[in-house]
Amino acid sequence: MNTNLYNYILGLADNSLILGQRLGELCGHGPTLETDIALTNIALDLLGQTRSYYQYASSLKGEEYTEDDIAFLRTEREYVNCLLVEQPNTDFAYTIARQFLFDSYHLLVLTELQKSTDLTISAIAKKSIKEVNYHYRFSSDWLKRLGDGTEISKEKMQEAINSLWTYTNELFLPTEAELAISESGVGVNPEVLKAKYYDMVQNVLEESCLETPESKWFQKGGKQGIHSEHMGYLLSDMQYMQRAYPNMKW
Amino acid sequence: MSEEQIKNLEAQFEARIARDEKIEPKDWMPEKYRQTHIRQMSQHAHSEIIGMLPEGNWITRAPSLRRKVALLAKVQDEGGHGLYLYSACETLGISREELYEQLHTGKAKYSSIFNYPTITWADIGAIGWLVDGAAIINQVPLCSTSFGPYARAMVRVCKEESFHQRQGFEIMLKLAEGDPKQKEMAQDALNRWWWPALMMLGPTDDKSVHTAQSMKWKLKRKTNDELRQQFIDQTVPQAELIGLTIPDPDLKWNEEKKGYDFGPIDWDEFWQVVKGHGPCNKQRLNARVSAWENGQWVRDAAMAHAEKQELKSNNKAV
């Protein structure tokens, strides 16, 4: 098995799964029925992407191994999603900030991955980018509504951006798998996306009447399996059934 | 308008309904027709929205990715059904905010079934199979009800509901043919959801206050008891097919009526739940009210932003 390819795919998929899981928590609790439907829709897209990636990854690992084994039977130290996506739904501004900061990155990654020399990955990227374009439109529109809305919404939106900013830099620190895979033309080295990302994000923040945080202190570790304390709870919830009832069909 | 004119309009109205013509929002309608439709349609919309909660409860814990995706899609559909129904209801001259207000203050009801807790994964299967099954029996006749916007909303709703029902049955089937622990989980869910599902079809005919009028307006084509019988006759063979037992010792095929006889329903429980004393009434309403209250600043921001945008585009136009 090509370990680098396998780990690379997990990196992509884990981000989508964990963010999808977070959005799934919100179902029925949003500020409007329309946002409830939209966030569920985004969660659904992200989980669809996850399944495509995991199915591909499991095929690399061997016939016996399934998408559900990958999702439900790994521990928090084996998950390689970035720290950003596992952050809690503190309030609607946090949900939107997290979504916007991730969608912007996701869009850049998928734009590159469409050109992947690995046909499965480029096919998944081509399908996913249509969805992520929609996600980005939703999250950046809400960023503008909240940033350029009322005094209260502006304050909350700025606070959420400030708090989550510390998780952005990690997106661009390449893992061993990302380095190896980008050299072969299958994946993308995230370092090359960094300048473009911060430009893109800063533009939308400006349009939203929000400040770009100046902090230079960043957190990292998720991509190496060193997660925040939130992750254990998230996985306990998600994996409960498979752990309590192992080896069953659902 | 004189009393005679109103009588005349009423007669024309009844004749249109008798001819199976659709009543549209701008048409004249008796005030009672309008109020009855607001009551029923909003109750229906509220049920879709409250119904997102018991199922949404299992999204983060669904046992496989495939099931998680299907459940998310289903809950999303329900949100959509709520939206169509609120829109259809608004054509009768009431705003969504007023409708929410009625829900939040407990003035408007929603289906009693959603006051039961989803305590195992099998409950998600039981809801799809039984609750959506009972809902379909109630709703299919509404596709040809006299009020056009309601009838059209129901055509779309029913298509999606049938799909959900099949999904729910498939969950139960998988559990019933699985490990003994899974089968036990399925049977337990059936035991807990069976009677509440039967209650969803409403009080017995002699206790149902709206039936006569609703039959006249084609909001109902069959009585509650007829629908309940239809539901039972359709569902018992499905349970048998997957080897589950209906929790009713009095259930027995009656060759003469070509239907099942069944045991007494605990109507005290039904009325307790309807009056707000079911296991989850408080939690469900609290969840809706706090989503609404916590979301106020978001809705305010969206309004403020929209006003600013409009101002900008007006200034440009000048």
Coordinates of C-alpha atoms in Angstrom, one line a residue:
Chain A
M1 CA 0.0 0.0 0.0
N2 CA 1.1 3.5 -0.7
T3 CA 1.2 4.8 2.8
N4 CA 1.7 8.4 1.8
L5 CA -1.3 8.4 -0.5
Y6 CA -3.4 6.7 2.2
N7 CA -2.5 9.3 4.8
Y8 CA -3.0 12.1 2.3
I9 CA -6.5 11.0 1.6
L10 CA -7.3 10.6 5.3
G11 CA -6.1 14.2 5.8
L12 CA -8.6 15.4 3.2
A13 CA -11.5 13.2 4.4
D14 CA -11.0 13.7 8.1
N15 CA -11.5 17.5 7.7
S16 CA -14.8 16.9 5.9
L17 CA -16.0 14.3 8.4
I18 CA -15.3 16.2 11.5
L19 CA -16.7 19.5 10.2
G20 CA -19.8 17.6 9.0
Q21 CA -20.1 16.1 12.4
R22 CA -20.0 19.5 14.1
L23 CA -22.7 20.8 11.7
G24 CA -24.8 17.8 12.4
E25 CA -25.0 18.8 16.0
L26 CA -26.9 22.0 15.0
C27 CA -29.8 20.4 13.3
G28 CA -33.1 22.0 14.5
H29 CA -31.3 24.6 16.7
G30 CA -30.5 27.3 14.2
P31 CA -31.6 31.0 14.2
T32 CA -33.9 30.4 11.2
L33 CA -35.4 27.4 9.4
E34 CA -33.4 28.4 6.3
T35 CA -30.0 28.4 8.0
D36 CA -30.9 25.0 9.6
I37 CA -31.6 23.6 6.2
A38 CA -28.5 25.2 4.7
L39 CA -26.2 23.9 7.4
T40 CA -27.6 20.4 7.2
N41 CA -27.1 20.6 3.5
I42 CA -23.5 21.5 3.9
A43 CA -23.0 18.7 6.4
L44 CA -24.5 16.3 3.9
D45 CA -22.1 17.4 1.2
L46 CA -19.1 17.1 3.5
L47 CA -20.1 13.6 4.6
G48 CA -20.7 12.6 0.9
Q49 CA -17.1 13.7 0.2
T50 CA -15.9 11.9 3.2
R51 CA -17.4 8.7 2.0
S52 CA -15.8 9.0 -1.4
Y53 CA -12.4 9.5 0.1
Y54 CA -12.7 6.8 2.7
Q55 CA -14.0 4.3 0.1
Y56 CA -10.9 5.1 -2.0
A57 CA -8.6 4.8 1.1
S58 CA -10.2 1.6 2.2
S59 CA -9.7 0.1 -1.3
L60 CA -6.0 0.9 -1.0
K61 CA -5.9 -0.9 2.3
G62 CA -7.6 -4.1 1.2
E63 CA -10.9 -5.7 0.5
E64 CA -11.9 -6.4 4.1
Y65 CA -11.5 -2.8 5.2
T66 CA -14.5 -0.4 4.9
E67 CA -15.3 3.3 5.1
D68 CA -16.9 2.7 8.5
D69 CA -13.8 1.0 9.9
I70 CA -11.9 4.2 9.0
A71 CA -14.5 6.5 10.5
F72 CA -15.5 4.6 13.6
L73 CA -12.5 2.5 14.7
R74 CA -9.7 5.0 14.9
T75 CA -8.7 6.8 18.1
E76 CA -8.2 10.5 18.5
R77 CA -4.5 10.1 18.0
E78 CA -5.1 8.5 14.6
Y79 CA -7.4 11.2 13.3
V80 CA -5.5 13.8 11.2
N81 CA -8.0 16.6 10.6
C82 CA -6.9 20.1 11.3
L83 CA -7.7 21.7 14.6
L84 CA -10.0 24.3 13.0
V85 CA -12.8 21.9 12.1
E86 CA -13.1 20.2 15.5
Q87 CA -13.8 23.5 17.2
P88 CA -17.2 23.7 18.9
N89 CA -20.3 25.5 17.7
T90 CA -20.0 28.2 20.3
D91 CA -22.6 30.4 18.7
F92 CA -23.7 31.2 15.2
A93 CA -20.8 33.6 14.6
Y94 CA -18.3 30.8 15.5
T95 CA -20.1 28.4 13.2
I96 CA -19.9 30.9 10.4
A97 CA -16.3 31.9 11.1
R98 CA -15.1 28.3 11.2
Q99 CA -17.0 27.5 8.0
F100 CA -15.7 30.5 6.2
L101 CA -12.1 29.9 7.3
F102 CA -12.3 26.3 6.2
D103 CA -14.3 26.8 3.0
S104 CA -11.8 29.3 1.7
Y105 CA -9.0 26.8 2.2
H106 CA -11.1 23.9 0.9
L107 CA -11.8 25.8 -2.3
L108 CA -8.1 26.5 -2.9
V109 CA -7.2 22.9 -2.3
L110 CA -9.9 21.4 -4.5
T111 CA -9.0 23.8 -7.3
E112 CA -5.6 22.3 -7.3
L113 CA -6.7 18.7 -6.8
Q114 CA -8.9 18.8 -9.9
K115 CA -5.6 18.6 -11.7
S116 CA -4.4 15.6 -9.7
T117 CA -2.7 12.9 -11.7
D118 CA -4.6 10.4 -9.6
L119 CA -7.9 10.0 -11.5
T120 CA -10.0 9.1 -8.4
I121 CA -8.8 12.1 -6.5
S122 CA -9.4 14.5 -9.4
A123 CA -12.8 13.0 -9.9
I124 CA -13.7 13.5 -6.2
A125 CA -12.3 17.1 -6.4
K126 CA -14.3 17.9 -9.4
K127 CA -17.5 16.8 -7.8
S128 CA -16.7 18.4 -4.4
I129 CA -15.7 21.8 -5.7
K130 CA -19.2 22.5 -7.0
E131 CA -20.5 21.9 -3.5
V132 CA -17.7 23.9 -1.8
N133 CA -18.4 26.8 -4.0
Y134 CA -21.8 26.8 -2.6
H135 CA -20.5 26.5 1.0
Y136 CA -18.2 29.4 0.4
R137 CA -20.9 31.5 -0.9
F138 CA -23.1 30.7 2.1
S139 CA -20.4 31.3 4.7
S140 CA -18.9 34.5 3.1
D141 CA -22.4 36.0 2.7
W142 CA -23.2 35.4 6.3
L143 CA -19.8 36.8 7.3
K144 CA -20.8 40.0 5.5
R145 CA -24.3 40.0 7.0
L146 CA -23.0 39.6 10.6
G147 CA -19.9 41.8 10.1
D148 CA -21.9 44.5 8.4
G149 CA -25.1 44.0 10.3
T150 CA -25.7 45.4 13.8
E151 CA -23.2 46.5 16.5
I152 CA -23.8 43.3 18.4
S153 CA -23.4 41.0 15.4
K154 CA -20.2 42.8 14.3
E155 CA -18.8 42.3 17.8
K156 CA -19.7 38.7 17.9
M157 CA -18.4 38.0 14.4
Q158 CA -15.1 39.8 15.1
E159 CA -14.7 37.8 18.3
A160 CA -15.2 34.5 16.5
I161 CA -12.7 35.4 13.8
N162 CA -10.2 36.4 16.4
S163 CA -10.6 33.2 18.4
L164 CA -10.4 30.9 15.4
W165 CA -7.6 32.7 13.7
T166 CA -5.1 30.8 15.7
Y167 CA -6.1 27.6 13.9
T168 CA -5.6 28.9 10.3
N169 CA -1.8 28.7 10.0
E170 CA -1.9 24.9 10.6
L171 CA -3.7 24.5 7.3
F172 CA -0.5 25.4 5.5
L173 CA 2.1 23.4 7.4
P174 CA 2.7 20.4 5.2
T175 CA 2.7 16.9 6.7
E176 CA 5.1 14.2 5.5
A177 CA 2.3 12.8 3.3
E178 CA 1.4 16.1 1.8
L179 CA 5.1 16.7 0.9
A180 CA 5.5 13.3 -0.7
I181 CA 2.2 13.4 -2.5
S182 CA 2.6 16.8 -3.9
E183 CA 5.9 15.9 -5.4
S184 CA 4.3 13.1 -7.4
G185 CA 1.6 15.5 -8.8
V186 CA -1.2 13.6 -7.0
G187 CA -1.7 16.2 -4.2
V188 CA -1.0 19.8 -3.4
N189 CA 1.6 21.2 -1.0
P190 CA -0.5 23.5 1.1
E191 CA 2.4 26.0 1.5
V192 CA 1.8 27.2 -2.0
L193 CA -1.7 28.2 -1.1
K194 CA -0.9 30.2 1.9
A195 CA -0.4 33.7 0.4
K196 CA -3.5 33.4 -1.8
Y197 CA -5.5 32.2 1.2
Y198 CA -4.7 35.1 3.5
D199 CA -5.4 37.5 0.6
M200 CA -8.7 36.0 -0.1
V201 CA -9.8 35.9 3.5
Q202 CA -8.6 39.4 4.2
N203 CA -10.6 40.7 1.2
V204 CA -13.8 39.2 2.5
L205 CA -13.1 40.4 6.0
E206 CA -12.7 43.9 4.8
E207 CA -15.9 43.7 2.8
S208 CA -17.5 42.6 6.0
C209 CA -16.2 45.6 7.9
L210 CA -14.1 43.3 10.1
E211 CA -10.4 43.5 11.1
T212 CA -7.9 40.9 10.1
P213 CA -6.4 39.7 13.3
E214 CA -2.7 40.6 13.8
S215 CA -1.9 37.7 16.0
K216 CA 1.2 35.7 15.0
W217 CA 0.6 33.0 17.5
F218 CA -0.8 29.9 16.0
Q219 CA -1.8 26.4 17.2
K220 CA -0.9 23.2 15.4
G221 CA -1.0 19.5 15.9
G222 CA -4.3 18.2 14.5
K223 CA -2.7 17.0 11.3
Q224 CA -0.3 14.9 13.5
G225 CA -3.1 13.5 15.5
I226 CA -2.4 15.8 18.5
H227 CA -5.9 17.3 18.9
S228 CA -7.7 19.7 21.2
E229 CA -9.6 18.4 24.2
H230 CA -12.8 18.6 22.1
M231 CA -11.9 15.8 19.9
G232 CA -12.3 13.0 22.4
Y233 CA -15.9 14.0 23.1
L234 CA -16.7 14.4 19.5
L235 CA -15.4 10.9 18.7
S236 CA -17.1 9.3 21.8
D237 CA -20.4 10.5 20.4
M238 CA -19.7 9.6 16.8
Q239 CA -18.2 6.1 17.5
Y240 CA -20.5 5.1 20.3
M241 CA -22.6 2.6 18.3
Q242 CA -19.7 0.9 16.6
R243 CA -17.8 0.6 19.8
A244 CA -20.8 -0.7 21.8
Y245 CA -21.9 -3.1 19.1
P246 CA -18.8 -4.2 17.2
N247 CA -18.8 -6.0 13.9
M248 CA -22.5 -5.5 13.1
K249 CA -24.3 -4.4 9.9
W250 CA -26.5 -1.4 10.1
Chain B
M1 CA -72.0 42.6 3.0
S2 CA -75.6 41.6 3.8
E3 CA -76.4 38.2 5.4
E4 CA -78.0 37.2 2.2
Q5 CA -75.0 38.0 0.1
I6 CA -72.8 35.9 2.5
K7 CA -75.3 33.0 2.3
N8 CA -75.1 33.2 -1.5
L9 CA -71.2 33.2 -1.5
E10 CA -71.2 30.3 0.9
A11 CA -73.5 28.3 -1.4
Q12 CA -71.3 29.0 -4.4
F13 CA -68.3 28.1 -2.3
E14 CA -69.8 24.7 -1.2
A15 CA -70.8 24.0 -4.8
R16 CA -67.2 24.6 -6.0
I17 CA -65.9 22.2 -3.4
A18 CA -68.6 19.6 -4.4
R19 CA -67.4 19.9 -8.0
D20 CA -63.8 19.2 -6.8
E21 CA -62.6 22.7 -7.8
K22 CA -59.6 24.0 -6.0
I23 CA -59.9 27.0 -3.7
E24 CA -57.1 29.5 -4.3
P25 CA -55.8 32.2 -1.9
K26 CA -57.6 35.1 -3.5
D27 CA -60.9 33.3 -3.7
W28 CA -63.6 34.1 -1.3
M29 CA -63.8 31.6 1.5
P30 CA -65.8 31.3 4.8
E31 CA -63.9 32.6 7.8
K32 CA -64.2 29.2 9.4
Y33 CA -62.6 27.5 6.4
R34 CA -59.7 29.9 6.6
Q35 CA -59.3 29.4 10.3
T36 CA -59.5 25.6 10.1
H37 CA -56.9 25.6 7.4
I38 CA -54.6 27.9 9.3
R39 CA -55.0 25.6 12.3
Q40 CA -54.4 22.3 10.4
M41 CA -51.6 23.5 8.1
S42 CA -49.7 25.3 10.8
Q43 CA -50.0 22.3 13.1
H44 CA -48.6 20.3 10.2
A45 CA -45.7 22.7 9.6
H46 CA -44.9 22.8 13.3
S47 CA -44.9 19.0 13.4
E48 CA -42.3 18.9 10.7
I49 CA -40.1 21.4 12.6
I50 CA -40.5 19.8 16.0
G51 CA -40.0 16.4 14.3
M52 CA -36.5 17.4 13.3
L53 CA -35.5 17.2 17.0
P54 CA -36.1 13.6 18.0
E55 CA -34.4 12.4 14.8
G56 CA -31.7 15.1 14.9
N57 CA -30.9 13.7 18.3
W58 CA -29.2 10.7 16.5
I59 CA -27.3 12.5 13.7
T60 CA -24.0 12.6 15.6
R61 CA -24.4 9.0 16.7
A62 CA -25.7 7.2 13.6
P63 CA -23.9 3.8 13.4
S64 CA -22.6 4.0 9.9
L65 CA -21.7 6.8 7.5
R66 CA -24.4 5.6 5.1
R67 CA -27.0 5.9 7.8
K68 CA -25.7 9.2 9.0
V69 CA -26.0 10.7 5.5
A70 CA -29.5 9.3 5.0
L71 CA -30.7 10.7 8.3
L72 CA -29.2 14.1 7.6
A73 CA -31.0 14.1 4.2
K74 CA -34.2 13.1 5.9
V75 CA -34.1 15.8 8.5
Q76 CA -33.2 18.3 5.9
D77 CA -36.3 17.2 3.9
E78 CA -38.4 17.8 7.0
G79 CA -37.1 21.3 7.3
G80 CA -38.1 21.8 3.7
H81 CA -41.6 20.4 4.3
G82 CA -41.9 22.9 7.2
L83 CA -41.0 25.7 4.8
Y84 CA -43.5 24.7 2.1
L85 CA -46.3 24.4 4.7
Y86 CA -45.5 27.7 6.3
S87 CA -45.6 29.3 2.9
A88 CA -48.9 27.6 2.0
C89 CA -50.3 28.8 5.3
E90 CA -49.1 32.4 4.8
T91 CA -51.3 32.5 1.7
L92 CA -54.2 32.6 4.1
G93 CA -53.1 35.9 5.5
I94 CA -51.1 35.0 8.6
S95 CA -47.3 35.6 8.9
R96 CA -44.7 33.1 9.8
E97 CA -43.8 35.1 12.8
E98 CA -47.3 34.8 14.1
L99 CA -47.3 31.1 13.5
Y100 CA -44.0 30.7 15.4
E101 CA -45.4 32.8 18.2
Q102 CA -48.4 30.4 18.4
L103 CA -46.0 27.4 18.5
H104 CA -43.7 29.0 21.1
T105 CA -46.5 30.0 23.5
G106 CA -48.2 26.6 23.2
K107 CA -51.3 28.0 21.5
A108 CA -50.7 25.9 18.4
K109 CA -50.2 22.2 18.7
Y110 CA -47.8 19.8 16.9
S111 CA -48.1 16.0 16.4
S112 CA -48.1 14.3 19.8
I113 CA -45.7 11.7 18.6
F114 CA -42.7 14.0 18.7
N115 CA -43.0 14.2 22.5
Y116 CA -41.6 10.7 22.8
P117 CA -37.8 10.3 23.2
T118 CA -35.5 8.6 20.8
I119 CA -33.4 6.5 23.2
T120 CA -31.9 4.0 20.9
W121 CA -30.8 3.9 17.2
A122 CA -33.7 1.6 16.5
D123 CA -36.1 4.4 17.3
I124 CA -34.9 6.2 14.2
G125 CA -36.0 3.1 12.2
A126 CA -39.3 2.9 14.1
I127 CA -40.0 6.6 13.4
G128 CA -39.4 6.2 9.7
W129 CA -41.4 3.0 9.5
L130 CA -44.3 3.7 11.8
V131 CA -44.5 7.5 12.3
D132 CA -43.9 8.4 8.7
G133 CA -46.1 5.4 7.7
A134 CA -49.0 6.8 9.8
A135 CA -48.3 10.3 8.5
I136 CA -48.6 9.1 4.9
I137 CA -51.9 7.5 5.6
N138 CA -53.1 10.8 6.9
Q139 CA -51.5 12.9 4.2
V140 CA -52.1 11.0 0.9
P141 CA -55.8 12.1 0.9
L142 CA -54.6 15.7 1.4
C143 CA -53.0 15.7 -2.0
S144 CA -56.6 16.1 -3.4
T145 CA -57.9 18.4 -0.6
S146 CA -59.9 21.5 -1.6
F147 CA -57.4 24.2 -0.7
G148 CA -55.0 24.4 -3.7
P149 CA -51.8 25.5 -1.9
Y150 CA -52.1 22.8 0.7
A151 CA -52.9 20.1 -1.9
R152 CA -49.9 21.1 -4.0
A153 CA -47.5 21.1 -1.0
M154 CA -48.8 17.7 0.0
V155 CA -47.9 16.2 -3.4
R156 CA -44.3 17.0 -2.9
V157 CA -44.3 16.1 0.8
C158 CA -45.9 12.7 0.3
K159 CA -43.2 11.7 -2.3
E160 CA -40.5 12.4 0.1
E161 CA -42.3 10.8 3.1
S162 CA -42.7 7.5 1.2
F163 CA -39.0 7.5 0.7
H164 CA -38.4 8.1 4.3
Q165 CA -40.8 5.4 5.3
R166 CA -38.9 2.9 3.2
Q167 CA -35.6 4.0 4.7
G168 CA -37.1 3.5 8.2
F169 CA -38.3 0.1 7.3
E170 CA -35.0 -0.8 5.9
I171 CA -33.3 0.2 9.2
M172 CA -35.7 -2.1 11.1
L173 CA -35.1 -4.9 8.6
K174 CA -31.4 -4.7 9.0
L175 CA -31.7 -4.7 12.8
A176 CA -34.2 -7.6 12.8
E177 CA -32.0 -9.8 10.6
G178 CA -28.8 -8.8 12.5
D179 CA -27.3 -9.9 15.8
P180 CA -29.7 -10.9 18.6
K181 CA -28.8 -7.6 20.4
Q182 CA -29.9 -5.7 17.3
K183 CA -33.1 -7.6 17.0
E184 CA -33.8 -6.9 20.6
M185 CA -33.2 -3.2 20.0
A186 CA -35.7 -3.3 17.1
Q187 CA -38.4 -5.1 19.1
D188 CA -38.0 -2.7 22.0
A189 CA -38.4 0.3 19.6
L190 CA -41.5 -1.3 18.1
N191 CA -42.9 -1.9 21.6
R192 CA -42.5 1.7 22.5
W193 CA -43.6 3.4 19.2
W194 CA -46.5 1.2 18.2
W195 CA -49.2 2.7 20.4
P196 CA -48.1 6.3 20.0
A197 CA -48.1 5.7 16.2
L198 CA -51.7 4.5 16.4
M199 CA -52.6 7.6 18.5
M200 CA -51.2 9.8 15.7
L201 CA -54.3 9.1 13.6
G202 CA -56.3 11.0 16.1
P203 CA -59.1 10.4 18.7
T204 CA -61.8 7.8 17.9
D205 CA -64.6 9.0 15.6
D206 CA -67.0 9.6 18.5
K207 CA -64.5 11.9 20.2
S208 CA -63.2 13.8 17.1
V209 CA -64.7 17.3 17.0
H210 CA -63.5 18.4 13.6
T211 CA -64.2 15.3 11.5
A212 CA -67.7 16.2 10.1
Q213 CA -66.6 19.6 8.9
S214 CA -63.3 18.4 7.6
M215 CA -64.9 15.7 5.6
K216 CA -67.2 18.3 4.0
W217 CA -64.2 20.4 3.0
K218 CA -62.3 17.3 1.8
L219 CA -59.6 17.9 4.4
K220 CA -60.5 14.4 5.4
R221 CA -61.7 11.6 3.1
K222 CA -61.8 8.9 5.8
T223 CA -62.4 9.0 9.5
N224 CA -59.7 8.6 12.1
D225 CA -60.9 5.1 12.9
E226 CA -60.9 4.1 9.2
L227 CA -57.4 5.5 8.8
R228 CA -56.2 3.7 11.9
Q229 CA -57.6 0.4 10.6
Q230 CA -55.9 0.9 7.3
F231 CA -52.6 1.6 9.0
I232 CA -52.8 -1.5 11.2
D233 CA -53.8 -3.7 8.3
Q234 CA -50.9 -2.4 6.3
T235 CA -48.3 -2.5 9.0
V236 CA -48.9 -5.9 10.7
P237 CA -47.7 -7.9 7.7
Q238 CA -44.6 -5.8 7.5
A239 CA -43.8 -6.6 11.1
E240 CA -44.4 -10.3 10.4
L241 CA -42.2 -10.1 7.3
I242 CA -39.2 -9.1 9.4
G243 CA -40.0 -11.3 12.4
L244 CA -41.0 -8.6 14.9
T245 CA -44.0 -8.9 17.2
I246 CA -46.7 -6.2 17.5
P247 CA -47.1 -5.4 21.2
D248 CA -50.8 -6.1 21.3
P249 CA -52.1 -9.4 22.8
D250 CA -55.5 -8.7 21.4
L251 CA -54.4 -8.3 17.8
K252 CA -56.1 -10.8 15.6
W253 CA -57.1 -11.2 12.0
N254 CA -60.8 -10.9 11.5
E255 CA -61.8 -12.8 8.4
E256 CA -65.3 -11.3 8.3
K257 CA -64.1 -7.6 8.2
K258 CA -60.9 -8.6 6.3
G259 CA -59.0 -6.5 8.8
Y260 CA -57.3 -6.9 12.2
D261 CA -59.1 -6.5 15.5
F262 CA -56.8 -4.8 18.0
G263 CA -56.7 -4.0 21.7
P264 CA -57.8 -0.8 23.5
I265 CA -55.7 2.3 23.1
D266 CA -54.7 4.2 26.2
W267 CA -56.4 7.5 25.5
D268 CA -55.5 8.9 28.9
E269 CA -51.9 8.8 27.8
F270 CA -52.8 10.5 24.5
W271 CA -54.6 13.3 26.2
Q272 CA -51.8 13.7 28.8
V273 CA -49.3 14.1 26.0
V274 CA -51.5 16.5 24.0
K275 CA -51.9 18.6 27.1
G276 CA -48.2 18.9 27.5
H277 CA -47.3 16.1 29.9
G278 CA -45.6 13.7 27.6
P279 CA -42.0 12.7 28.2
C280 CA -40.4 15.4 26.0
N281 CA -43.0 18.1 25.6
K282 CA -41.0 20.6 27.7
Q283 CA -37.7 19.7 26.1
R284 CA -39.0 20.0 22.6
L285 CA -40.6 23.4 23.1
N286 CA -37.6 24.7 25.1
A287 CA -35.3 23.7 22.3
R288 CA -37.4 25.6 19.7
V289 CA -37.9 28.6 22.0
S290 CA -34.2 28.9 22.8
A291 CA -33.2 28.4 19.1
W292 CA -35.5 31.3 18.4
E293 CA -34.3 33.5 21.2
N294 CA -30.6 32.8 20.7
G295 CA -31.0 33.5 17.0
Q296 CA -32.6 36.9 17.5
W297 CA -29.3 38.8 17.1
V298 CA -28.6 36.8 13.9
R299 CA -32.0 37.7 12.4
D300 CA -31.6 41.3 13.5
A301 CA -28.2 41.4 11.8
A302 CA -29.6 40.0 8.5
M303 CA -32.3 42.6 8.5
A304 CA -29.9 45.5 9.3
H305 CA -27.6 44.3 6.6
A306 CA -30.4 44.0 4.0
E307 CA -31.5 47.6 4.8
K308 CA -27.9 48.8 4.4
Q309 CA -27.6 47.1 1.0
E310 CA -30.9 48.5 -0.1
L311 CA -29.8 52.0 0.9
K312 CA -26.6 51.5 -1.0
S313 CA -28.3 50.4 -4.2
N314 CA -30.8 53.3 -3.9
N315 CA -28.0 55.8 -3.5
K316 CA -26.3 54.3 -6.6
A317 CA -29.5 54.6 -8.6
V318 CA -29.8 58.3 -7.7

